[in-house]
PDB file of C-alpha atoms in Angstrom:
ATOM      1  CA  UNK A  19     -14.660   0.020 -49.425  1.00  0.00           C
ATOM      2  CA  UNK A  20     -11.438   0.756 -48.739  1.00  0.00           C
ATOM      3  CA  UNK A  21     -11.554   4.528 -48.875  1.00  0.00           C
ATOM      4  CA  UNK A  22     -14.665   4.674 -47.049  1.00  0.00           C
ATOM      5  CA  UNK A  23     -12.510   3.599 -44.350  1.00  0.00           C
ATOM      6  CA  UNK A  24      -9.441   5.739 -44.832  1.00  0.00           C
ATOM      7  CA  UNK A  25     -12.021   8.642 -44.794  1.00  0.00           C
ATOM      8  CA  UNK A  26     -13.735   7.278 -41.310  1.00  0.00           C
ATOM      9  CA  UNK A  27     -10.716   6.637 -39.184  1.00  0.00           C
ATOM     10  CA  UNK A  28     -10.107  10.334 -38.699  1.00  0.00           C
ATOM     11  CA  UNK A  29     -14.074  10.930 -37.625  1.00  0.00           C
ATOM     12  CA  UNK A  30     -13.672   8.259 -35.410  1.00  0.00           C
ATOM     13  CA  UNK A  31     -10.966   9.661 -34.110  1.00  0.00           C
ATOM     14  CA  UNK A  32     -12.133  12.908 -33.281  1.00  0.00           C
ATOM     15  CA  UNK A  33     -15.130  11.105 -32.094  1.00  0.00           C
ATOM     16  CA  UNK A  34     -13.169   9.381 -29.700  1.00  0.00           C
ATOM     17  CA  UNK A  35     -11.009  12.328 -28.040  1.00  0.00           C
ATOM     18  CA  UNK A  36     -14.725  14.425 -27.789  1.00  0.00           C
ATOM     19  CA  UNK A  37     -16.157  11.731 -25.665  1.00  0.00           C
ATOM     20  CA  UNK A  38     -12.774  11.278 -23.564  1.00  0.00           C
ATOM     21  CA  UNK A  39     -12.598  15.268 -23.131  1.00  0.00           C
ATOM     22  CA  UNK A  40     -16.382  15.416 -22.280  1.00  0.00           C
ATOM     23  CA  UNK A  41     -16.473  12.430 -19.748  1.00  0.00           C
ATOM     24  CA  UNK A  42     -13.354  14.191 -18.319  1.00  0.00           C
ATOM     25  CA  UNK A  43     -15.272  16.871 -16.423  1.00  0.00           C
ATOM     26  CA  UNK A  44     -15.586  16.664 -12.865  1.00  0.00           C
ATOM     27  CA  UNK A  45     -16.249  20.139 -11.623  1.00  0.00           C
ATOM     28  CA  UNK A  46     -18.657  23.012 -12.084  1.00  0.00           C
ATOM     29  CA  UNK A  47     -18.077  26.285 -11.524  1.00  0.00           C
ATOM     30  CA  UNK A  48     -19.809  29.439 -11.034  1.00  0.00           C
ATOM     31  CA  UNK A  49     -18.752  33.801 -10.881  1.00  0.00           C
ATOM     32  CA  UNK A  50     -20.664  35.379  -8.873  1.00  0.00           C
ATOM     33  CA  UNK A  51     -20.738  39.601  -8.266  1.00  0.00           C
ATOM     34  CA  UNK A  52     -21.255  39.918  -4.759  1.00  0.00           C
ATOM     35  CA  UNK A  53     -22.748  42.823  -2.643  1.00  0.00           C
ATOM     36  CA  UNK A  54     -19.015  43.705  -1.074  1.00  0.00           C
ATOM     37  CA  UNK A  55     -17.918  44.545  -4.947  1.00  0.00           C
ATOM     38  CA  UNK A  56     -16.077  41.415  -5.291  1.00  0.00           C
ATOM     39  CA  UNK A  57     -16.290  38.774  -7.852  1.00  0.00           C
ATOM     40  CA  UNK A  58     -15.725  35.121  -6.841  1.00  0.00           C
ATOM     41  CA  UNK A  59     -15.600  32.079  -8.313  1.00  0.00           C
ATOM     42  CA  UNK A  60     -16.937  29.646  -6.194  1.00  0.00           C
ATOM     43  CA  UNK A  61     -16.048  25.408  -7.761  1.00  0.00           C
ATOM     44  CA  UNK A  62     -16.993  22.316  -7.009  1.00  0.00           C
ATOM     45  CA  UNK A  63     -15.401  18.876  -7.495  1.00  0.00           C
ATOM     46  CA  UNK A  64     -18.145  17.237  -8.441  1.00  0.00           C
ATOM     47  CA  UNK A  65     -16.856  13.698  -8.636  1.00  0.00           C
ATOM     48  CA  UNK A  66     -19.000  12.826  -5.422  1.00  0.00           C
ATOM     49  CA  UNK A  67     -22.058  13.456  -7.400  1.00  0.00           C
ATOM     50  CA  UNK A  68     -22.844  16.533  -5.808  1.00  0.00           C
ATOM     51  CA  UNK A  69     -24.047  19.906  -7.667  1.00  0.00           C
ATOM     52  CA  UNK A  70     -24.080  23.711  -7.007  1.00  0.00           C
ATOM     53  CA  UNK A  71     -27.667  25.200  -7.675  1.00  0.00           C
ATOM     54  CA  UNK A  72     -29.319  28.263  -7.330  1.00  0.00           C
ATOM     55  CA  UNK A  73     -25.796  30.065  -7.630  1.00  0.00           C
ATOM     56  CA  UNK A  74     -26.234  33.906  -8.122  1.00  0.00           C
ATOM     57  CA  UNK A  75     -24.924  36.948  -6.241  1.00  0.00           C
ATOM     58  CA  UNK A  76     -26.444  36.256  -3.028  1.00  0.00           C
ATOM     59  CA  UNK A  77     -25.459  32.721  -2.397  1.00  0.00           C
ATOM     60  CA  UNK A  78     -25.527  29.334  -3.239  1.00  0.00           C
ATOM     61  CA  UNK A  79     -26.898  25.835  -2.556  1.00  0.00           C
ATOM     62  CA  UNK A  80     -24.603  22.096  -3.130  1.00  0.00           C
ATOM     63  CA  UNK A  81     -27.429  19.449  -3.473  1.00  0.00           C
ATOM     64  CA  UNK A  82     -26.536  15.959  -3.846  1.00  0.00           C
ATOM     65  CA  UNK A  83     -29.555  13.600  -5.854  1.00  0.00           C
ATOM     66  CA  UNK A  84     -32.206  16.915  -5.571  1.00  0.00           C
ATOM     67  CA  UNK A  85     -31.470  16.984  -1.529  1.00  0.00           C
ATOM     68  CA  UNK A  86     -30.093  20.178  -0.517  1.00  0.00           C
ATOM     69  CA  UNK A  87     -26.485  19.560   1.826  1.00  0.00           C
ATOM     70  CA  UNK A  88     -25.734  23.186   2.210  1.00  0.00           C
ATOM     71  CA  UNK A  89     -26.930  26.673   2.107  1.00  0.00           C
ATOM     72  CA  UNK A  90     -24.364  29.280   1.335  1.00  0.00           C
ATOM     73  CA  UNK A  91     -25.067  33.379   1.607  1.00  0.00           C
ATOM     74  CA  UNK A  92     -22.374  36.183   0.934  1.00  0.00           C
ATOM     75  CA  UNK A  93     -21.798  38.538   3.938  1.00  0.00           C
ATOM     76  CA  UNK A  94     -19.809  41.312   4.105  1.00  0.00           C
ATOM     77  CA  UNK A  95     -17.141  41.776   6.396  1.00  0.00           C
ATOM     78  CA  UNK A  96     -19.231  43.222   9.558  1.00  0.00           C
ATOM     79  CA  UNK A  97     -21.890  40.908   8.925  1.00  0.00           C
ATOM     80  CA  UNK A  98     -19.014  38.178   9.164  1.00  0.00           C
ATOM     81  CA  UNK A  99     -17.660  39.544  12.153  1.00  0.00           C
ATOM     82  CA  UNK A 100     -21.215  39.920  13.468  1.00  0.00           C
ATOM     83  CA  UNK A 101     -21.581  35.927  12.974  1.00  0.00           C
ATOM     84  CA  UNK A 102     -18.160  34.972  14.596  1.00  0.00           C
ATOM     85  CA  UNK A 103     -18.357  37.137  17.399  1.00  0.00           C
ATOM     86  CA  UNK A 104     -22.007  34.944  18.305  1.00  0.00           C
ATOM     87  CA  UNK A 105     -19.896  32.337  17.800  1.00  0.00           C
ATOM     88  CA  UNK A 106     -17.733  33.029  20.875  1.00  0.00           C
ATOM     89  CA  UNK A 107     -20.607  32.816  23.395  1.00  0.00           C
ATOM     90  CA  UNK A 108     -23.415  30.341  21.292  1.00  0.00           C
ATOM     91  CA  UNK A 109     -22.270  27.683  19.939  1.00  0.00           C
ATOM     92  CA  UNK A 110     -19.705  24.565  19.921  1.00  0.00           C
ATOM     93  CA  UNK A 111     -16.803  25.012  18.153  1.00  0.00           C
ATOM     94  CA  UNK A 112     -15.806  21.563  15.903  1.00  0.00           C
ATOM     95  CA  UNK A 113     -12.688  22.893  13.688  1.00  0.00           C
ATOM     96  CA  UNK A 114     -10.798  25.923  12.653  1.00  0.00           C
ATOM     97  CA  UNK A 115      -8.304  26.471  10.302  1.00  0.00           C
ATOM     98  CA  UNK A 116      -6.913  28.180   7.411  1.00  0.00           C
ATOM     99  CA  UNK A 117      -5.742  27.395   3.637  1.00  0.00           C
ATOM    100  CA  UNK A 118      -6.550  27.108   0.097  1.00  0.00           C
ATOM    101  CA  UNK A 119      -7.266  30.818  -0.204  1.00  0.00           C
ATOM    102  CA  UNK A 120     -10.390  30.516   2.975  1.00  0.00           C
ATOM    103  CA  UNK A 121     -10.223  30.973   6.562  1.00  0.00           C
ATOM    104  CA  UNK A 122     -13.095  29.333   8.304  1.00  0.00           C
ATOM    105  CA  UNK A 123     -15.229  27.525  10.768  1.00  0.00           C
ATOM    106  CA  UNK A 124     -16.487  24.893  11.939  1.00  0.00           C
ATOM    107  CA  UNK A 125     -19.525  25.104  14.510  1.00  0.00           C
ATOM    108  CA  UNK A 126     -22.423  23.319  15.853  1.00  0.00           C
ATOM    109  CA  UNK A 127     -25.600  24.717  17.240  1.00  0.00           C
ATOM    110  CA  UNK A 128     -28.369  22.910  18.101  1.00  0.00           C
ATOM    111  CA  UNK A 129     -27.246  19.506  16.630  1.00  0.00           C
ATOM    112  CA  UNK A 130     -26.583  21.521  13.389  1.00  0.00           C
ATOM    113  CA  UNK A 131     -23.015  22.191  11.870  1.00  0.00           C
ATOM    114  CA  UNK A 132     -22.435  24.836   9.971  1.00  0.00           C
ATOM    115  CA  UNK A 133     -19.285  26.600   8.552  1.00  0.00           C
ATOM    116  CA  UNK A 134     -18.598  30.458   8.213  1.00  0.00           C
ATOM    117  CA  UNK A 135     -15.777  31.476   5.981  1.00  0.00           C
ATOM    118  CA  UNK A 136     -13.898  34.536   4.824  1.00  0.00           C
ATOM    119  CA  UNK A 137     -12.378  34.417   0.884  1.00  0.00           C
ATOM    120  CA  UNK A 138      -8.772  35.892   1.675  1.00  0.00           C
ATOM    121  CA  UNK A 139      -7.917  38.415  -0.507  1.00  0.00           C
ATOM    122  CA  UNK A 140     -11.231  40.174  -0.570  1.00  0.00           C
ATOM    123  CA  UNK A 141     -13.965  41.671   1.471  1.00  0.00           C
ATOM    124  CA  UNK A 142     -16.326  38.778   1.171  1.00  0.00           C
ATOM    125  CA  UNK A 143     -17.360  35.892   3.468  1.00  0.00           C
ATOM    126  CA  UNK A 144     -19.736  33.073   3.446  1.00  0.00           C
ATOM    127  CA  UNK A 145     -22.211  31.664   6.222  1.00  0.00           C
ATOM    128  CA  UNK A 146     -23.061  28.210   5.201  1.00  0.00           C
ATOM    129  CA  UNK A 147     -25.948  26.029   6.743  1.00  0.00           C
ATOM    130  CA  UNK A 148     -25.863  22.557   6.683  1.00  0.00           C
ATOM    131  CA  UNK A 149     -28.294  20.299   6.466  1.00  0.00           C
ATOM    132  CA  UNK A 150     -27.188  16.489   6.693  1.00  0.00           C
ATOM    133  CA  UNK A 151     -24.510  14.982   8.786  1.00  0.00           C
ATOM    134  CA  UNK A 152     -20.700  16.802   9.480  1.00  0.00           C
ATOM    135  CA  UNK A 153     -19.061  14.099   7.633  1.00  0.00           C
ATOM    136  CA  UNK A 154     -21.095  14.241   4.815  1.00  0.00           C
ATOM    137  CA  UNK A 155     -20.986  18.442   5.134  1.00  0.00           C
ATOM    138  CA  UNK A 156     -17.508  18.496   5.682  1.00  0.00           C
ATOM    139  CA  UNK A 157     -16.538  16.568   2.511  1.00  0.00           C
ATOM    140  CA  UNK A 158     -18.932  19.064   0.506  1.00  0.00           C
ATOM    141  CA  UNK A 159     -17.135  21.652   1.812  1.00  0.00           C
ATOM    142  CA  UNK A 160     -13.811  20.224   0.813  1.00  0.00           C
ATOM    143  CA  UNK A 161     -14.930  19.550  -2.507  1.00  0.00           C
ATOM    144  CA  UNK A 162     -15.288  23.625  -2.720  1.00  0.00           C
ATOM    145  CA  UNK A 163     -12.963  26.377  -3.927  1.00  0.00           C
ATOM    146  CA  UNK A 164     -13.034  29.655  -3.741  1.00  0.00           C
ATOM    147  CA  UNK A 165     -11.067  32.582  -5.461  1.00  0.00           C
ATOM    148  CA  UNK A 166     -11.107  36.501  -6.254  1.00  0.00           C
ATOM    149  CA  UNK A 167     -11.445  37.394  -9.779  1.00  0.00           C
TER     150      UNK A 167
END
């Protein structure tokens, strides 16, 4: 008996650190090869409970329990200066501001907020929908990273 527990100790063991390392993760991340020729890396914290889905080259959607919170697309850089030029004339400013890597912001139109961003460091921005409340959009947005591969 007593060797059969010598010999278990160490499995349990290894069991143990699996299951810590495992229950550890609390982001998801995916690469995507965008239109502009750059690759990002687009993360989420995803201790909220919220999840990035339909991630590919074109975009990206964070849903949170199946409900969709945001809708992201790629744009390149005219079709981002295309988007913050309406911006000027269309729609209510609610933040700007700049770190982590991003530039972006905040807007409202039509009872809507949405964010647009631009990924420093590359050619690549991001015009993101929302679709629940700003608090709830804005701390889905800061749960996300981006950076140039």
């Amino acid at each position: 008996m007593r060797k059969f527990c010598k010999g278990l100790t160490p499995v349990i063991c290894v069991m143990v650190i699996i299951l810590a390392l495992t229950s550890c993760a609390s982001s998801m991340s995916v690469t995507c090869n965008v239109g502009t020729g750059d690759t990002i890396k687009v993360t989420l914290d995803t201790s909220e409970g919220f999840m990035l889905e339909g991630a590919d080259d074109y975009g990206f959607y964070v849903t949170q329990d199946d409900d969709k919170i945001f809708q992201a697309a790629f744009v390149d850089e005219d079709d981002y200066e295309a988007y913050k030029h309406a911006l000027d004339d269309l729609v209510e400013i609610i933040e700007e501001d700049s770190a982590n890597g991003i530039t972006w912001t905040s807007y409202n139109l039509d009872g809507r907020s949405s964010f647009i961003v631009w990924i420093n460091g590359s050619d690549t921005g991001l015009v993101m929908g929302g679709m629940e409340d700003y608090d709830t959009e804005k701390k889905v947005f800061d749960s996300l990273t981006f950076s140039v591969k």
